[in-house]
Amino acid sequence: MSQKNKRSRASQAPPVQQPPHEKAVSRRRIFFAAMAALLLAFVIGILLYKGSQTSAAQQKAASHLGLLASDHSPTLGKADAKVHIVEFLDPACETCAVFYPHIKRLLASNPDTLRLAVRHVPFHKGSDQVVRILEAARNQGKYWQALEAIFASQDQWAVNHAVQVDLVWRSIGGIGLDLDRIRNDMNDSEISRRIEKDLGDASALGVTKTPEFFVNGRPLPSFGLEELQGLVAEELHSAG
């Protein structure tokens, strides 16, 4: 047979067919590759969105750093601590009471590098009177003792978010306060000024609920104890 005829027959030979199982495997690979690409794009989109949200919140906090620090705020920790937590707190807030022991443990674990400042935002009806009692107790050097006593008995004087101020006096009766002086001092105009400033700063920062935390000016990425602990750990690490 001539070379020409051989080439002619070879060109007319049917194409090689993939076995059916290989076609199925190939289709599955394409499908899974496409799904993986879609999932990756989705995850990247979520991360970018969260990043932009966090960045916007951080920029807002950075532009209002003066609103976070206040010379009248009750504080715990060294004044030169490298990590500063600012908490907007309502004494009638159940979650504030739950968080408080955890924050105390954080401070105890980092006595030289961590500082807490409290801003009072009495969002619950009647809790402004409790804030006044706390501020008056502060005049006697017993703010933190009064706060702990009030949190410990919160379920007795704040029932269904209704503040019963008369019952608060029982809570603080055993911590060595001059209660007559408390009743007199709690109506001082300076305490009114402090409350107004805290509420005004909270409004400017977009704080609408308690507790709300800022760590070195950074807001929590989302609310939660783990988120707070994580943000504090990041700032402690950055501070060396």
Short mmCIF file of C-alpha atoms in Angstrom, two decimals:
data_model
loop_
_atom_site.label_atom_id
_atom_site.label_comp_id
_atom_site.label_asym_id
_atom_site.label_seq_id
_atom_site.Cartn_x
_atom_site.Cartn_y
_atom_site.Cartn_z
CA MET A 1 0.00 0.00 0.00
CA SER A 2 1.33 3.41 -0.92
CA GLN A 3 2.22 6.00 1.70
CA LYS A 4 -0.48 8.26 0.24
CA ASN A 5 -3.23 5.69 0.88
CA LYS A 6 -1.96 5.10 4.43
CA ARG A 7 -2.14 8.81 5.20
CA SER A 8 -5.63 9.01 3.69
CA ARG A 9 -6.93 6.18 5.83
CA ALA A 10 -5.28 7.57 8.93
CA SER A 11 -6.96 10.94 8.40
CA GLN A 12 -10.33 9.21 8.10
CA ALA A 13 -9.93 7.28 11.40
CA PRO A 14 -12.59 8.08 14.05
CA PRO A 15 -11.48 10.34 16.98
CA VAL A 16 -10.45 8.69 20.22
CA GLN A 17 -13.39 8.72 22.67
CA GLN A 18 -12.97 9.24 26.46
CA PRO A 19 -14.35 6.37 28.51
CA PRO A 20 -17.65 7.31 30.22
CA HIS A 21 -16.15 7.13 33.72
CA GLU A 22 -13.36 9.54 32.75
CA LYS A 23 -15.95 12.00 31.40
CA ALA A 24 -17.85 11.81 34.72
CA VAL A 25 -14.65 12.40 36.69
CA SER A 26 -13.80 15.37 34.51
CA ARG A 27 -17.25 16.90 34.95
CA ARG A 28 -17.04 16.46 38.73
CA ARG A 29 -13.65 18.14 38.77
CA ILE A 30 -14.98 21.09 36.82
CA PHE A 31 -18.03 21.31 39.10
CA PHE A 32 -15.99 21.21 42.32
CA ALA A 33 -13.47 23.69 40.94
CA ALA A 34 -16.31 26.08 40.09
CA MET A 35 -17.87 25.63 43.54
CA ALA A 36 -14.52 26.23 45.22
CA ALA A 37 -14.04 29.41 43.20
CA LEU A 38 -17.51 30.62 44.16
CA LEU A 39 -16.93 29.82 47.84
CA LEU A 40 -13.58 31.61 47.79
CA ALA A 41 -15.16 34.66 46.17
CA PHE A 42 -17.93 34.62 48.81
CA VAL A 43 -15.45 34.38 51.71
CA ILE A 44 -13.31 37.16 50.26
CA GLY A 45 -16.43 39.30 49.85
CA ILE A 46 -17.44 38.74 53.48
CA LEU A 47 -13.94 39.54 54.75
CA LEU A 48 -13.76 42.69 52.66
CA TYR A 49 -17.18 43.79 53.92
CA LYS A 50 -16.28 43.14 57.56
CA GLY A 51 -12.96 44.86 57.04
CA SER A 52 -14.63 47.93 55.60
CA GLN A 53 -17.16 48.00 58.46
CA THR A 54 -14.43 47.69 61.09
CA SER A 55 -12.28 50.28 59.35
CA ALA A 56 -15.17 52.73 59.25
CA ALA A 57 -15.86 52.19 62.95
CA GLN A 58 -12.17 52.62 63.79
CA GLN A 59 -11.96 55.83 61.78
CA LYS A 60 -15.01 57.15 63.58
CA ALA A 61 -13.51 56.26 66.97
CA ALA A 62 -10.15 57.81 66.01
CA SER A 63 -11.88 61.04 65.07
CA HIS A 64 -13.61 61.11 68.47
CA LEU A 65 -10.75 60.09 70.77
CA GLY A 66 -11.42 63.14 72.88
CA LEU A 67 -14.93 61.83 73.52
CA LEU A 68 -13.64 58.51 74.85
CA ALA A 69 -11.38 59.89 77.55
CA SER A 70 -12.83 62.03 80.31
CA ASP A 71 -11.08 63.54 83.29
CA HIS A 72 -14.14 62.89 85.47
CA SER A 73 -14.44 59.16 84.72
CA PRO A 74 -13.95 56.56 87.46
CA THR A 75 -10.82 54.59 86.58
CA LEU A 76 -8.99 51.43 87.60
CA GLY A 77 -5.37 50.77 86.69
CA LYS A 78 -2.28 52.85 86.20
CA ALA A 79 -2.62 56.20 84.48
CA ASP A 80 0.27 55.36 82.13
CA ALA A 81 -1.10 51.92 81.16
CA LYS A 82 -0.56 51.23 77.45
CA VAL A 83 -3.99 49.65 76.94
CA HIS A 84 -7.07 51.62 77.90
CA ILE A 85 -10.59 50.17 78.00
CA VAL A 86 -13.46 52.64 77.99
CA GLU A 87 -16.79 51.12 79.00
CA PHE A 88 -20.14 52.85 78.57
CA LEU A 89 -22.17 51.39 81.42
CA ASP A 90 -25.70 51.49 82.80
CA PRO A 91 -25.96 50.19 86.41
CA ALA A 92 -29.40 48.74 85.60
CA CYS A 93 -28.00 46.79 82.61
CA GLU A 94 -27.94 43.03 83.29
CA THR A 95 -25.17 42.41 80.75
CA CYS A 96 -23.00 45.09 82.38
CA ALA A 97 -23.30 43.18 85.66
CA VAL A 98 -22.38 39.90 83.95
CA PHE A 99 -19.33 41.41 82.23
CA TYR A 100 -17.97 43.16 85.30
CA PRO A 101 -16.24 40.15 86.97
CA HIS A 102 -14.57 39.24 83.66
CA ILE A 103 -13.24 42.78 83.25
CA LYS A 104 -11.90 42.68 86.81
CA ARG A 105 -10.03 39.48 85.98
CA LEU A 106 -8.56 41.08 82.86
CA LEU A 107 -7.33 44.00 84.93
CA ALA A 108 -5.93 41.72 87.64
CA SER A 109 -4.03 39.72 85.01
CA ASN A 110 -2.51 42.86 83.48
CA PRO A 111 -2.08 45.31 86.38
CA ASP A 112 0.70 47.35 84.75
CA THR A 113 -0.58 47.55 81.19
CA LEU A 114 -4.38 47.68 81.39
CA ARG A 115 -6.64 50.50 82.55
CA LEU A 116 -10.43 50.83 82.73
CA ALA A 117 -12.48 54.01 82.56
CA VAL A 118 -16.26 53.98 83.06
CA ARG A 119 -18.69 56.33 81.35
CA HIS A 120 -22.25 56.35 82.74
CA VAL A 121 -25.13 56.18 80.27
CA PRO A 122 -28.39 55.66 82.19
CA PHE A 123 -30.53 54.37 79.33
CA HIS A 124 -32.94 52.49 81.61
CA LYS A 125 -35.68 54.57 83.16
CA GLY A 126 -34.72 55.57 86.69
CA SER A 127 -31.11 54.42 86.44
CA ASP A 128 -29.91 58.02 86.39
CA GLN A 129 -30.69 58.06 90.15
CA VAL A 130 -28.48 55.01 90.63
CA VAL A 131 -25.70 56.74 88.71
CA ARG A 132 -26.08 59.72 91.05
CA ILE A 133 -25.70 57.40 94.05
CA LEU A 134 -22.56 55.89 92.51
CA GLU A 135 -21.08 59.31 91.81
CA ALA A 136 -21.88 60.45 95.35
CA ALA A 137 -20.24 57.30 96.72
CA ARG A 138 -17.20 58.25 94.70
CA ASN A 139 -16.94 61.46 96.70
CA GLN A 140 -16.31 59.19 99.70
CA GLY A 141 -13.73 57.09 97.86
CA LYS A 142 -16.03 54.07 97.57
CA TYR A 143 -17.20 54.10 93.96
CA TRP A 144 -16.01 50.58 93.08
CA GLN A 145 -17.33 49.07 96.30
CA ALA A 146 -20.72 50.69 95.61
CA LEU A 147 -20.72 49.50 92.00
CA GLU A 148 -19.99 45.91 93.01
CA ALA A 149 -22.69 45.98 95.70
CA ILE A 150 -25.21 47.42 93.27
CA PHE A 151 -24.38 44.86 90.59
CA ALA A 152 -24.53 42.01 93.13
CA SER A 153 -28.07 42.99 94.16
CA GLN A 154 -29.29 44.17 90.75
CA ASP A 155 -32.02 41.52 90.56
CA GLN A 156 -33.55 42.97 93.75
CA TRP A 157 -33.84 46.62 92.72
CA ALA A 158 -34.07 46.36 88.92
CA VAL A 159 -36.94 44.01 88.14
CA ASN A 160 -37.95 43.71 84.47
CA HIS A 161 -35.78 46.76 83.76
CA ALA A 162 -37.83 48.84 86.22
CA VAL A 163 -35.52 50.61 88.67
CA GLN A 164 -36.73 50.80 92.27
CA VAL A 165 -34.32 53.32 93.74
CA ASP A 166 -35.56 52.87 97.32
CA LEU A 167 -34.22 49.32 97.28
CA VAL A 168 -30.75 50.43 96.17
CA TRP A 169 -30.04 51.86 99.62
CA ARG A 170 -30.14 48.35 101.08
CA SER A 171 -27.44 47.31 98.61
CA ILE A 172 -24.94 49.90 99.73
CA GLY A 173 -25.80 49.97 103.43
CA GLY A 174 -23.00 47.64 104.47
CA ILE A 175 -19.96 49.14 102.75
CA GLY A 176 -19.24 51.95 105.19
CA LEU A 177 -20.86 54.88 103.39
CA ASP A 178 -22.35 57.96 105.02
CA LEU A 179 -25.81 57.56 103.48
CA ASP A 180 -27.04 60.98 104.57
CA ARG A 181 -24.13 62.54 102.75
CA ILE A 182 -24.89 60.38 99.70
CA ARG A 183 -28.47 61.69 99.64
CA ASN A 184 -27.19 65.23 99.80
CA ASP A 185 -24.32 64.89 97.28
CA MET A 186 -26.24 62.94 94.64
CA ASN A 187 -28.15 66.08 93.63
CA ASP A 188 -25.00 68.16 93.15
CA SER A 189 -24.85 70.08 89.86
CA GLU A 190 -21.39 68.65 89.12
CA ILE A 191 -22.85 65.14 89.01
CA SER A 192 -25.54 66.38 86.62
CA ARG A 193 -22.80 67.82 84.41
CA ARG A 194 -20.92 64.49 84.38
CA ILE A 195 -24.03 62.57 83.37
CA GLU A 196 -24.84 65.04 80.62
CA LYS A 197 -21.29 64.84 79.26
CA ASP A 198 -21.26 61.04 79.27
CA LEU A 199 -24.61 60.91 77.47
CA GLY A 200 -23.49 63.55 74.97
CA ASP A 201 -20.22 61.77 74.19
CA ALA A 202 -22.05 58.45 73.89
CA SER A 203 -24.46 59.98 71.38
CA ALA A 204 -21.60 61.44 69.33
CA LEU A 205 -19.93 58.02 69.23
CA GLY A 206 -23.15 56.23 68.25
CA VAL A 207 -23.42 54.32 71.53
CA THR A 208 -27.05 53.22 71.89
CA LYS A 209 -26.78 50.20 74.21
CA THR A 210 -24.72 48.93 77.10
CA PRO A 211 -22.19 47.71 77.76
CA GLU A 212 -20.24 49.27 74.91
CA PHE A 213 -16.46 48.95 74.88
CA PHE A 214 -13.59 50.74 73.16
CA VAL A 215 -10.02 49.46 73.52
CA ASN A 216 -7.38 52.07 72.75
CA GLY A 217 -10.05 53.83 70.72
CA ARG A 218 -11.03 50.68 68.80
CA PRO A 219 -14.64 49.47 69.00
CA LEU A 220 -15.41 45.77 69.24
CA PRO A 221 -15.72 44.13 65.80
CA SER A 222 -18.90 42.52 67.15
CA PHE A 223 -20.35 42.31 70.63
CA GLY A 224 -19.26 39.54 72.96
CA LEU A 225 -16.91 38.63 75.79
CA GLU A 226 -14.54 36.71 73.49
CA GLU A 227 -14.44 39.68 71.14
CA LEU A 228 -13.52 41.98 74.01
CA GLN A 229 -10.84 39.60 75.28
CA GLY A 230 -9.47 39.20 71.76
CA LEU A 231 -9.26 42.95 71.15
CA VAL A 232 -7.55 43.49 74.51
CA ALA A 233 -5.08 40.69 73.68
CA GLU A 234 -4.30 42.34 70.33
CA GLU A 235 -3.62 45.69 71.94
CA LEU A 236 -1.54 44.12 74.72
CA HIS A 237 0.51 42.32 72.07
CA SER A 238 0.98 45.54 70.10
CA ALA A 239 2.06 47.29 73.28
CA GLY A 240 4.76 44.66 73.81
#
